[in-house]
Tab-separated table of C-alpha atoms in Angstrom:
chain	number	residue	atom	x	y	z
A	1	MET	CA	-162.852	-85.694	-179.405
A	2	THR	CA	-160.497	-88.073	-181.171
A	3	LYS	CA	-158.931	-91.029	-179.454
A	4	ARG	CA	-155.171	-90.879	-178.912
A	5	ALA	CA	-153.369	-93.473	-181.013
A	6	ILE	CA	-151.435	-96.160	-179.180
A	7	ALA	CA	-147.761	-96.200	-180.149
A	8	PRO	CA	-146.588	-99.346	-181.985
A	9	THR	CA	-144.167	-100.115	-179.180
A	10	GLY	CA	-147.061	-99.987	-176.740
A	11	LEU	CA	-149.014	-102.485	-178.860
A	12	PHE	CA	-146.037	-104.831	-178.961
A	13	ALA	CA	-145.601	-104.578	-175.198
A	14	LEU	CA	-149.325	-105.221	-174.629
A	15	ALA	CA	-149.279	-108.224	-176.951
A	16	ALA	CA	-146.197	-109.617	-175.228
A	17	LEU	CA	-147.841	-109.226	-171.835
A	18	LEU	CA	-151.060	-110.944	-172.957
A	19	CYS	CA	-149.178	-113.794	-174.625
A	20	CYS	CA	-146.659	-114.279	-171.874
A	21	ARG	CA	-146.764	-117.687	-170.276
A	22	PRO	CA	-147.659	-117.569	-166.567
A	23	ALA	CA	-144.436	-119.367	-165.662
A	24	ALA	CA	-142.367	-116.841	-167.605
A	25	ALA	CA	-144.178	-113.977	-165.949
A	26	ALA	CA	-143.494	-115.521	-162.561
A	27	GLU	CA	-139.796	-115.769	-163.451
A	28	VAL	CA	-139.709	-112.085	-164.343
A	29	LEU	CA	-141.405	-111.099	-161.106
A	30	ALA	CA	-139.055	-113.289	-159.073
A	31	PHE	CA	-136.040	-111.095	-159.801
A	32	ASP	CA	-135.323	-107.856	-157.987
A	33	SER	CA	-134.587	-105.175	-160.568
A	34	GLY	CA	-132.853	-102.885	-158.071
A	35	ASN	CA	-130.483	-105.553	-156.860
A	36	THR	CA	-129.850	-106.704	-160.404
A	37	ALA	CA	-128.996	-103.173	-161.505
A	38	LEU	CA	-126.628	-102.763	-158.559
A	39	VAL	CA	-124.706	-105.952	-159.352
A	40	ILE	CA	-124.472	-105.093	-163.066
A	41	ALA	CA	-123.074	-101.671	-162.160
A	42	ALA	CA	-120.709	-103.255	-159.630
A	43	SER	CA	-119.486	-105.642	-162.336
A	44	ALA	CA	-118.572	-102.689	-164.525
A	45	LEU	CA	-116.703	-101.085	-161.619
A	46	VAL	CA	-114.718	-104.238	-160.874
A	47	LEU	CA	-113.723	-104.623	-164.525
A	48	PHE	CA	-112.731	-100.938	-164.436
A	49	MET	CA	-110.366	-101.859	-161.598
A	50	THR	CA	-108.360	-104.057	-163.960
A	51	LEU	CA	-108.770	-102.049	-167.155
A	52	PRO	CA	-107.524	-99.403	-166.824
A	53	GLY	CA	-107.058	-99.078	-163.026
A	54	LEU	CA	-104.600	-101.849	-162.166
A	55	ALA	CA	-102.891	-101.575	-165.552
A	56	LEU	CA	-102.080	-97.900	-165.002
A	57	PHE	CA	-101.218	-98.397	-161.324
A	58	TYR	CA	-98.661	-101.051	-162.238
A	59	GLY	CA	-97.611	-99.356	-165.467
A	60	GLY	CA	-96.504	-96.166	-163.772
A	61	LEU	CA	-94.270	-98.100	-161.401
A	62	VAL	CA	-92.083	-99.685	-164.089
A	63	ARG	CA	-89.551	-98.129	-166.443
A	64	ALA	CA	-90.939	-96.283	-169.448
A	65	ARG	CA	-89.669	-98.978	-171.809
A	66	ASN	CA	-91.905	-101.569	-170.094
A	67	LEU	CA	-95.172	-99.669	-169.766
A	68	LEU	CA	-96.890	-101.260	-172.762
A	69	SER	CA	-95.875	-104.747	-171.650
A	70	VAL	CA	-97.679	-104.282	-168.330
A	71	LEU	CA	-100.777	-102.978	-170.096
A	72	MET	CA	-100.595	-105.941	-172.474
A	73	HIS	CA	-100.368	-108.394	-169.590
A	74	CYS	CA	-103.497	-107.002	-167.938
A	75	PHE	CA	-105.406	-106.780	-171.225
A	76	ALA	CA	-104.479	-110.296	-172.364
A	77	ILE	CA	-105.365	-111.781	-168.977
A	78	CYS	CA	-108.777	-110.134	-169.193
A	79	CYS	CA	-109.412	-111.760	-172.569
A	80	VAL	CA	-108.117	-115.225	-171.701
A	81	VAL	CA	-109.832	-115.423	-168.312
A	82	SER	CA	-113.153	-114.224	-169.738
A	83	LEU	CA	-113.300	-117.088	-172.213
A	84	LEU	CA	-112.065	-119.711	-169.762
A	85	TRP	CA	-114.570	-118.553	-167.155
A	86	ALA	CA	-117.404	-118.991	-169.652
A	87	VAL	CA	-116.205	-122.394	-170.865
A	88	VAL	CA	-115.400	-124.082	-167.572
A	89	GLY	CA	-114.180	-121.741	-164.810
A	90	TYR	CA	-117.546	-120.622	-163.486
A	91	SER	CA	-118.779	-124.199	-163.367
A	92	LEU	CA	-115.741	-125.409	-161.424
A	93	ALA	CA	-116.179	-122.621	-158.899
A	94	PHE	CA	-119.953	-122.417	-158.466
A	95	ALA	CA	-121.719	-125.487	-159.848
A	96	ASP	CA	-122.853	-128.103	-157.359
A	97	GLY	CA	-120.135	-130.664	-156.860
A	98	THR	CA	-117.995	-131.896	-154.011
A	99	LEU	CA	-116.672	-129.934	-151.052
A	100	TRP	CA	-113.462	-129.486	-153.032
A	101	LEU	CA	-114.539	-128.536	-156.554
A	102	GLY	CA	-117.637	-127.803	-158.562
A	103	SER	CA	-118.929	-130.057	-161.322
A	104	LEU	CA	-119.085	-129.381	-165.066
A	105	ASP	CA	-122.881	-128.946	-165.022
A	106	LYS	CA	-122.611	-125.269	-165.931
A	107	ALA	CA	-119.766	-125.569	-168.435
A	108	PHE	CA	-120.113	-123.294	-171.475
A	109	VAL	CA	-122.466	-121.175	-169.334
A	110	GLY	CA	-125.121	-123.833	-169.747
A	111	HIS	CA	-127.949	-124.812	-167.418
A	112	LEU	CA	-127.920	-121.543	-165.528
A	113	GLY	CA	-130.717	-121.697	-163.007
A	114	SER	CA	-134.009	-119.891	-163.598
A	115	GLN	CA	-134.452	-119.392	-159.872
A	116	PRO	CA	-133.031	-116.201	-158.371
A	117	MET	CA	-129.564	-116.219	-156.830
A	118	PRO	CA	-128.993	-114.580	-153.422
A	119	GLY	CA	-130.249	-111.029	-153.689
A	120	ALA	CA	-132.923	-112.175	-156.144
A	121	ILE	CA	-130.631	-111.564	-159.136
A	122	PRO	CA	-130.472	-113.694	-162.297
A	123	GLU	CA	-127.663	-116.222	-162.361
A	124	ILE	CA	-126.251	-114.733	-165.563
A	125	VAL	CA	-125.683	-111.479	-163.638
A	126	PHE	CA	-124.016	-113.405	-160.815
A	127	PHE	CA	-121.846	-115.086	-163.468
A	128	LEU	CA	-120.841	-111.666	-164.809
A	129	PHE	CA	-119.987	-110.291	-161.380
A	130	GLN	CA	-117.848	-113.282	-160.484
A	131	LEU	CA	-116.142	-113.089	-163.881
A	132	THR	CA	-114.736	-109.661	-163.042
A	133	PHE	CA	-113.238	-111.067	-159.829
A	134	ALA	CA	-111.700	-113.925	-161.773
A	135	ILE	CA	-110.107	-111.392	-164.146
A	136	ILE	CA	-108.458	-109.143	-161.583
A	137	THR	CA	-107.028	-111.897	-159.384
A	138	PRO	CA	-104.411	-113.321	-161.803
A	139	ALA	CA	-103.824	-109.777	-163.077
A	140	LEU	CA	-102.651	-108.843	-159.576
A	141	ILE	CA	-99.887	-111.447	-159.823
A	142	VAL	CA	-98.171	-109.770	-162.793
A	143	GLY	CA	-96.945	-107.080	-160.397
A	144	ALA	CA	-94.477	-109.637	-159.011
A	145	PHE	CA	-92.493	-110.070	-162.217
A	146	PRO	CA	-92.731	-107.114	-164.637
A	147	GLU	CA	-89.849	-106.067	-166.906
A	148	ARG	CA	-88.333	-109.546	-167.223
A	149	VAL	CA	-90.814	-112.254	-168.278
A	150	ARG	CA	-91.900	-113.686	-171.602
A	151	PHE	CA	-95.379	-112.815	-172.817
A	152	PRO	CA	-96.353	-116.449	-173.654
A	153	PHE	CA	-95.488	-117.399	-170.082
A	154	VAL	CA	-97.824	-114.732	-168.670
A	155	VAL	CA	-100.721	-115.965	-170.796
A	156	LEU	CA	-100.196	-119.677	-170.123
A	157	PHE	CA	-99.510	-119.298	-166.409
A	158	SER	CA	-102.548	-117.059	-165.882
A	159	ALA	CA	-104.845	-119.495	-167.693
A	160	LEU	CA	-103.655	-122.537	-165.767
A	161	TRP	CA	-103.579	-120.632	-162.479
A	162	LEU	CA	-107.204	-119.610	-162.897
A	163	LEU	CA	-108.327	-123.213	-163.320
A	164	LEU	CA	-106.069	-124.880	-160.764
A	165	VAL	CA	-105.827	-122.257	-158.007
A	166	TYR	CA	-108.555	-119.649	-158.238
A	167	CYS	CA	-111.502	-121.880	-159.131
A	168	PRO	CA	-110.934	-124.456	-156.369
A	169	VAL	CA	-110.388	-121.825	-153.661
A	170	ALA	CA	-113.422	-119.843	-154.828
A	171	HIS	CA	-115.467	-123.039	-154.550
A	172	TRP	CA	-114.110	-123.752	-151.061
A	173	VAL	CA	-115.211	-120.348	-149.761
A	174	TRP	CA	-118.041	-119.062	-151.974
A	175	GLY	CA	-119.291	-122.118	-153.833
A	176	GLY	CA	-120.441	-124.209	-150.883
A	177	GLY	CA	-117.084	-125.913	-150.328
A	178	TRP	CA	-115.374	-127.148	-147.208
A	179	LEU	CA	-114.197	-123.785	-145.892
A	180	ALA	CA	-117.727	-122.430	-146.065
A	181	ALA	CA	-118.927	-125.564	-144.279
A	182	ILE	CA	-116.641	-124.981	-141.292
A	183	GLY	CA	-117.713	-121.327	-141.008
A	184	THR	CA	-114.898	-119.389	-142.684
A	185	ILE	CA	-116.095	-115.911	-143.658
A	186	ASP	CA	-114.689	-113.826	-146.506
A	187	PHE	CA	-117.038	-111.092	-147.620
A	188	ALA	CA	-115.346	-110.062	-150.871
A	189	GLY	CA	-112.057	-111.879	-151.350
A	190	GLY	CA	-109.452	-111.626	-148.597
A	191	ILE	CA	-108.799	-115.344	-149.025
A	192	VAL	CA	-110.106	-116.037	-152.514
A	193	VAL	CA	-108.479	-113.033	-154.207
A	194	HIS	CA	-105.732	-111.477	-152.115
A	195	THR	CA	-104.253	-114.452	-150.269
A	196	THR	CA	-104.110	-116.617	-153.382
A	197	ALA	CA	-102.660	-113.862	-155.578
A	198	GLY	CA	-100.226	-112.630	-152.930
A	199	VAL	CA	-98.735	-116.021	-152.086
A	200	SER	CA	-98.530	-117.011	-155.750
A	201	ALA	CA	-96.796	-113.718	-156.527
A	202	LEU	CA	-94.185	-114.350	-153.844
A	203	VAL	CA	-93.469	-117.833	-155.184
A	204	ALA	CA	-93.242	-116.486	-158.736
A	205	ALA	CA	-90.841	-113.723	-157.713
A	206	ILE	CA	-88.556	-116.267	-156.063
A	207	VAL	CA	-88.617	-118.777	-158.942
A	208	ILE	CA	-88.263	-116.212	-161.751
A	209	GLY	CA	-85.527	-114.298	-159.968
A	210	ARG	CA	-84.582	-110.669	-159.591
A	211	ARG	CA	-84.453	-107.949	-162.178
A	212	ARG	CA	-80.984	-106.924	-163.305
A	213	GLY	CA	-79.607	-104.455	-160.788
A	214	PHE	CA	-81.953	-105.383	-157.950
A	215	PRO	CA	-81.808	-104.110	-155.262
A	216	HIS	CA	-79.041	-101.530	-155.747
A	217	SER	CA	-79.322	-99.920	-159.177
A	218	LEU	CA	-82.973	-100.037	-160.191
A	219	VAL	CA	-84.523	-97.094	-161.987
A	220	PRO	CA	-87.339	-95.449	-159.967
A	221	PRO	CA	-90.950	-95.516	-161.232
A	222	HIS	CA	-91.152	-93.696	-164.548
A	223	SER	CA	-94.543	-92.068	-163.910
A	224	PRO	CA	-95.864	-91.649	-160.359
A	225	GLY	CA	-98.674	-89.637	-161.956
A	226	LEU	CA	-99.941	-92.675	-163.858
A	227	THR	CA	-99.696	-94.725	-160.694
A	228	MET	CA	-101.725	-92.187	-158.727
A	229	ALA	CA	-104.360	-92.080	-161.466
A	230	GLY	CA	-104.556	-95.879	-161.504
A	231	ALA	CA	-104.841	-95.969	-157.716
A	232	GLY	CA	-107.730	-93.517	-157.856
A	233	MET	CA	-109.509	-95.802	-160.309
A	234	LEU	CA	-108.886	-98.770	-158.023
A	235	TRP	CA	-110.330	-96.866	-155.071
A	236	VAL	CA	-113.505	-96.005	-156.963
A	237	GLY	CA	-113.788	-99.467	-158.493
A	238	TRP	CA	-113.444	-101.081	-155.069
A	239	PHE	CA	-116.869	-99.704	-154.181
A	240	GLY	CA	-118.218	-102.217	-156.687
A	241	PHE	CA	-115.816	-104.916	-155.528
A	242	ASN	CA	-116.947	-104.789	-151.897
A	243	GLY	CA	-120.347	-103.104	-152.149
A	244	GLY	CA	-121.478	-105.374	-154.960
A	245	SER	CA	-120.580	-108.446	-152.927
A	246	ALA	CA	-123.704	-107.850	-150.844
A	247	LEU	CA	-125.622	-108.838	-154.013
A	248	ALA	CA	-128.375	-106.462	-152.952
A	249	ALA	CA	-129.046	-102.731	-152.791
A	250	ASN	CA	-129.346	-102.674	-149.033
A	251	ALA	CA	-127.686	-101.496	-145.828
A	252	THR	CA	-125.015	-104.191	-146.072
A	253	ALA	CA	-123.887	-102.833	-149.444
A	254	GLY	CA	-123.890	-99.279	-148.142
A	255	GLY	CA	-122.009	-100.288	-145.025
A	256	ALA	CA	-119.431	-102.198	-147.068
A	257	ILE	CA	-118.792	-99.147	-149.242
A	258	VAL	CA	-118.416	-96.849	-146.234
A	259	ALA	CA	-116.044	-99.328	-144.579
A	260	THR	CA	-114.052	-99.613	-147.795
A	261	HIS	CA	-113.656	-95.868	-148.124
A	262	LEU	CA	-112.667	-95.222	-144.523
A	263	ALA	CA	-110.189	-98.100	-144.411
A	264	ALA	CA	-108.486	-96.860	-147.579
A	265	ALA	CA	-108.181	-93.343	-146.186
A	266	ALA	CA	-106.855	-94.527	-142.817
A	267	ALA	CA	-104.335	-96.896	-144.384
A	268	ALA	CA	-103.034	-94.247	-146.791
A	269	LEU	CA	-102.369	-91.847	-143.907
A	270	ALA	CA	-100.850	-94.571	-141.716
A	271	TRP	CA	-98.510	-95.582	-144.557
A	272	ILE	CA	-97.180	-92.082	-145.206
A	273	GLY	CA	-96.871	-91.568	-141.466
A	274	ALA	CA	-94.615	-94.619	-141.247
A	275	GLU	CA	-92.804	-93.492	-144.379
A	276	TRP	CA	-92.280	-90.017	-142.941
A	277	VAL	CA	-90.668	-91.521	-139.851
A	278	LYS	CA	-88.446	-93.860	-141.889
A	279	ILE	CA	-87.240	-91.646	-144.745
A	280	GLY	CA	-88.177	-88.167	-143.613
A	281	LYS	CA	-90.846	-87.354	-146.203
A	282	PRO	CA	-94.191	-88.671	-147.473
A	283	THR	CA	-94.292	-89.776	-151.115
A	284	SER	CA	-97.003	-90.055	-153.741
A	285	ILE	CA	-96.152	-93.720	-154.283
A	286	GLY	CA	-96.417	-94.252	-150.532
A	287	ILE	CA	-99.861	-92.737	-150.123
A	288	VAL	CA	-101.380	-94.715	-153.011
A	289	THR	CA	-99.713	-97.963	-151.960
A	290	GLY	CA	-101.091	-97.455	-148.468
A	291	CYS	CA	-104.518	-96.806	-149.929
A	292	VAL	CA	-104.428	-100.088	-151.883
A	293	ALA	CA	-103.194	-101.925	-148.788
A	294	GLY	CA	-106.207	-100.611	-146.882
A	295	LEU	CA	-108.552	-101.641	-149.673
A	296	ALA	CA	-107.129	-105.164	-149.770
A	297	THR	CA	-107.244	-105.530	-146.000
A	298	ILE	CA	-110.828	-104.365	-145.548
A	299	THR	CA	-112.076	-106.613	-148.365
A	300	PRO	CA	-112.821	-109.759	-146.311
A	301	ALA	CA	-114.333	-107.709	-143.474
A	302	SER	CA	-116.182	-104.957	-145.320
A	303	GLY	CA	-119.667	-106.429	-144.984
A	304	PHE	CA	-119.229	-107.372	-141.330
A	305	VAL	CA	-117.677	-104.315	-139.659
A	306	GLY	CA	-118.791	-100.759	-139.033
A	307	PRO	CA	-117.116	-97.448	-139.830
A	308	MET	CA	-114.833	-97.280	-136.787
A	309	GLY	CA	-113.872	-100.920	-137.131
A	310	ALA	CA	-112.905	-100.149	-140.705
A	311	VAL	CA	-110.704	-97.259	-139.555
A	312	GLY	CA	-108.941	-99.584	-137.127
A	313	ILE	CA	-108.384	-102.173	-139.834
A	314	GLY	CA	-107.106	-99.455	-142.172
A	315	ILE	CA	-104.550	-98.177	-139.671
A	316	ALA	CA	-103.323	-101.730	-139.056
A	317	ALA	CA	-103.100	-102.293	-142.817
A	318	GLY	CA	-100.984	-99.193	-143.417
A	319	ILE	CA	-98.486	-100.032	-140.683
A	320	VAL	CA	-98.263	-103.808	-141.166
A	321	CYS	CA	-98.113	-103.754	-144.974
A	322	PHE	CA	-95.494	-100.978	-144.897
A	323	GLY	CA	-93.358	-103.151	-142.654
A	324	ALA	CA	-93.961	-106.209	-144.834
A	325	THR	CA	-92.870	-104.338	-147.961
A	326	ASN	CA	-89.562	-103.364	-146.402
A	327	PHE	CA	-89.045	-106.847	-144.939
A	328	VAL	CA	-89.573	-108.657	-148.262
A	329	LYS	CA	-87.390	-106.325	-150.310
A	330	GLN	CA	-84.658	-105.381	-147.853
A	331	ARG	CA	-84.356	-108.321	-145.471
A	332	LEU	CA	-85.358	-111.218	-147.698
A	333	VAL	CA	-84.078	-109.486	-150.863
A	334	ILE	CA	-86.944	-110.909	-152.926
A	335	ASP	CA	-87.825	-108.901	-156.020
A	336	ASP	CA	-91.593	-108.924	-155.693
A	337	SER	CA	-91.344	-105.879	-157.891
A	338	LEU	CA	-94.637	-104.101	-157.188
A	339	ASP	CA	-95.183	-105.502	-153.684
A	340	VAL	CA	-98.016	-107.889	-154.493
A	341	PHE	CA	-97.369	-110.158	-151.532
A	342	ALA	CA	-96.694	-107.399	-149.002
A	343	VAL	CA	-99.747	-105.354	-149.997
A	344	HIS	CA	-102.327	-107.848	-151.249
A	345	GLY	CA	-101.181	-111.085	-149.639
A	346	VAL	CA	-100.366	-109.702	-146.208
A	347	GLY	CA	-103.301	-107.286	-146.381
A	348	GLY	CA	-105.804	-109.988	-147.333
A	349	MET	CA	-104.591	-112.317	-144.598
A	350	LEU	CA	-104.541	-109.532	-142.011
A	351	GLY	CA	-108.120	-108.514	-142.801
A	352	THR	CA	-109.265	-112.135	-142.732
A	353	VAL	CA	-107.923	-112.461	-139.192
A	354	LEU	CA	-109.079	-109.051	-137.947
A	355	VAL	CA	-112.687	-109.642	-139.005
A	356	SER	CA	-112.862	-112.128	-136.108
A	357	VAL	CA	-112.396	-109.226	-133.696
A	358	PHE	CA	-113.905	-106.217	-135.424
A	359	ALA	CA	-117.147	-108.001	-136.364
A	360	LEU	CA	-118.009	-108.837	-132.754
A	361	PRO	CA	-121.514	-107.777	-131.621
A	362	VAL	CA	-119.990	-106.312	-128.448
A	363	LEU	CA	-118.469	-103.657	-130.708
A	364	GLY	CA	-121.852	-103.024	-132.249
A	365	GLU	CA	-121.036	-104.880	-135.446
A	366	VAL	CA	-122.804	-107.554	-137.506
A	367	GLY	CA	-121.397	-110.542	-135.678
A	368	LEU	CA	-119.582	-113.744	-136.537
A	369	ALA	CA	-120.762	-116.785	-138.465
A	370	ALA	CA	-123.656	-118.715	-136.932
A	371	GLY	CA	-122.691	-120.532	-133.748
A	372	MET	CA	-119.207	-119.031	-133.636
A	373	THR	CA	-117.306	-117.590	-130.708
A	374	LEU	CA	-114.220	-115.421	-131.129
A	375	PRO	CA	-111.734	-118.298	-130.619
A	376	LYS	CA	-113.645	-120.614	-132.971
A	377	GLN	CA	-114.004	-117.938	-135.649
A	378	LEU	CA	-110.349	-117.019	-135.385
A	379	LEU	CA	-109.384	-120.677	-135.753
A	380	VAL	CA	-111.439	-121.253	-138.902
A	381	GLN	CA	-110.145	-117.976	-140.376
A	382	LEU	CA	-106.588	-119.169	-139.832
A	383	VAL	CA	-107.458	-122.549	-141.356
A	384	GLY	CA	-108.842	-120.763	-144.416
A	385	ILE	CA	-105.728	-118.624	-144.781
A	386	ALA	CA	-103.386	-121.588	-144.352
A	387	ALA	CA	-105.281	-123.789	-146.809
A	388	ALA	CA	-105.422	-121.107	-149.492
A	389	ALA	CA	-101.787	-120.123	-148.965
A	390	VAL	CA	-100.420	-123.663	-149.100
A	391	TRP	CA	-102.542	-124.636	-152.097
A	392	SER	CA	-101.650	-121.455	-153.982
A	393	GLY	CA	-97.956	-121.743	-153.215
A	394	VAL	CA	-97.561	-125.412	-154.097
A	395	VAL	CA	-99.651	-125.319	-157.270
A	396	SER	CA	-98.057	-122.069	-158.437
A	397	TYR	CA	-94.595	-123.550	-158.006
A	398	GLY	CA	-95.591	-126.534	-160.122
A	399	LEU	CA	-97.113	-124.299	-162.796
A	400	LEU	CA	-93.998	-122.136	-162.933
A	401	ARG	CA	-91.827	-125.193	-163.523
A	402	LEU	CA	-94.230	-126.473	-166.181
A	403	CYS	CA	-94.327	-123.103	-167.943
A	404	ASP	CA	-90.553	-122.909	-167.828
A	405	MET	CA	-90.425	-126.135	-169.828
A	406	LEU	CA	-93.136	-125.092	-172.291
A	407	THR	CA	-92.556	-121.376	-172.881
A	408	GLY	CA	-89.614	-120.305	-170.766
A	409	LEU	CA	-89.990	-117.747	-167.999
A	410	ARG	CA	-87.520	-114.948	-168.637
A	411	VAL	CA	-86.478	-112.900	-171.611
A	412	THR	CA	-82.785	-112.646	-172.460
A	413	GLN	CA	-80.545	-110.084	-170.798
A	414	GLU	CA	-80.461	-108.081	-174.011
A	415	GLU	CA	-84.277	-108.072	-174.276
A	416	GLU	CA	-84.568	-107.056	-170.631
A	417	SER	CA	-82.142	-104.207	-171.227
A	418	ASP	CA	-84.005	-103.046	-174.347
A	419	GLY	CA	-87.324	-103.199	-172.514
A	420	LEU	CA	-90.248	-105.535	-173.111
A	421	ASP	CA	-92.270	-102.982	-175.072
A	422	LEU	CA	-89.859	-103.192	-177.967
A	423	SER	CA	-88.438	-106.695	-177.552
A	424	SER	CA	-91.748	-108.480	-176.921
A	425	HIS	CA	-94.275	-106.299	-178.740
A	426	GLY	CA	-92.327	-104.197	-181.230
A	427	GLU	CA	-93.810	-100.949	-179.942
A	428	ARG	CA	-92.947	-98.025	-177.685
A	429	ALA	CA	-95.222	-96.324	-175.189
A	430	TYR	CA	-93.454	-93.027	-175.758
A	431	GLU	CA	-91.612	-91.584	-178.734
A	432	HIS	CA	-88.485	-91.165	-176.643
A	433	ASN	CA	-87.528	-93.722	-173.986
């Protein structure tokens, strides 16, 4: 009976195992492969939210002659933010530093720790996951000013905004900063992502000004079908956004995903219910906008509340964000074109407040931060919202003025009339506009 030959790959693996240093072997064993795989998959889902999810969601809402410009904005932001995050952004947000900002110890993705991060995942995987959050947050803001802004402005503003708004606030909440120290809770980005982006979008819409014809003679969305497809991608991707924020393949991740799904469904139905009452019919744009409002609102609470709490938050999101959309556009007459503030800003702030109630143990939920009562938790949640909103608004205003001097904000009236696809990029999304 002949002996079975050992495959060359098996020999290499055996040699590597025998030669492996004990310390290196210990490092390998210290990481949880299941959790690591979950966070890698979640990172892919969150990137999928921006490209192509958010790009198509926004793109369908603009005129046909501006579709490519919206896709370009999202794509360019992804590229710029990725490089900045690797060079300095991650370090400012997550390296040890002060209560206000991280140090430069991890600049250029250097000196990443060999010890496991929460969830027993490698730090490079944590870096990747946080990168996808850093990409989508400034991309959300472009919904405030499509069809009328210069491409160089979008690139410059997004880069500076990442470093001066997103990174500090991320450090305050998730990087061991002062908001974390006082007990503010934000499971997946109600403050860090949605409040910062929403408030900045509102400021940008005011400073840049309205589109020509707003609010009386604007052309309706050119492709509700694209918008619905993009919204579906956002819904699926949000499972990674919220579920992955548990940083572990456990019940918290599963609960966050269930909460995310139920809140989105409840908010979508609440929105079209309100829409039905107001205009007499439910619309496709209404149901997907309500869905996104529910997703944004459940984000800060998703890891702390149960299924029925999520339904309650979703219903509140659909009704409140619907009212906010009408208030901003009709009463304030602010051209936040794709409702970034009303949906993401108001939704993120609403969810950040409601987690104080819906996470209570008396409701059978996870509970508040250590040592917190309902009044104390509510107070620190409001402090977190106020701090992020004021910082985002003030810094964004300064950046808009700076960018106006360096690149200019708006295209000419003729370029706006021609559409940004042709005037800014020399291309058309469709053969016939």
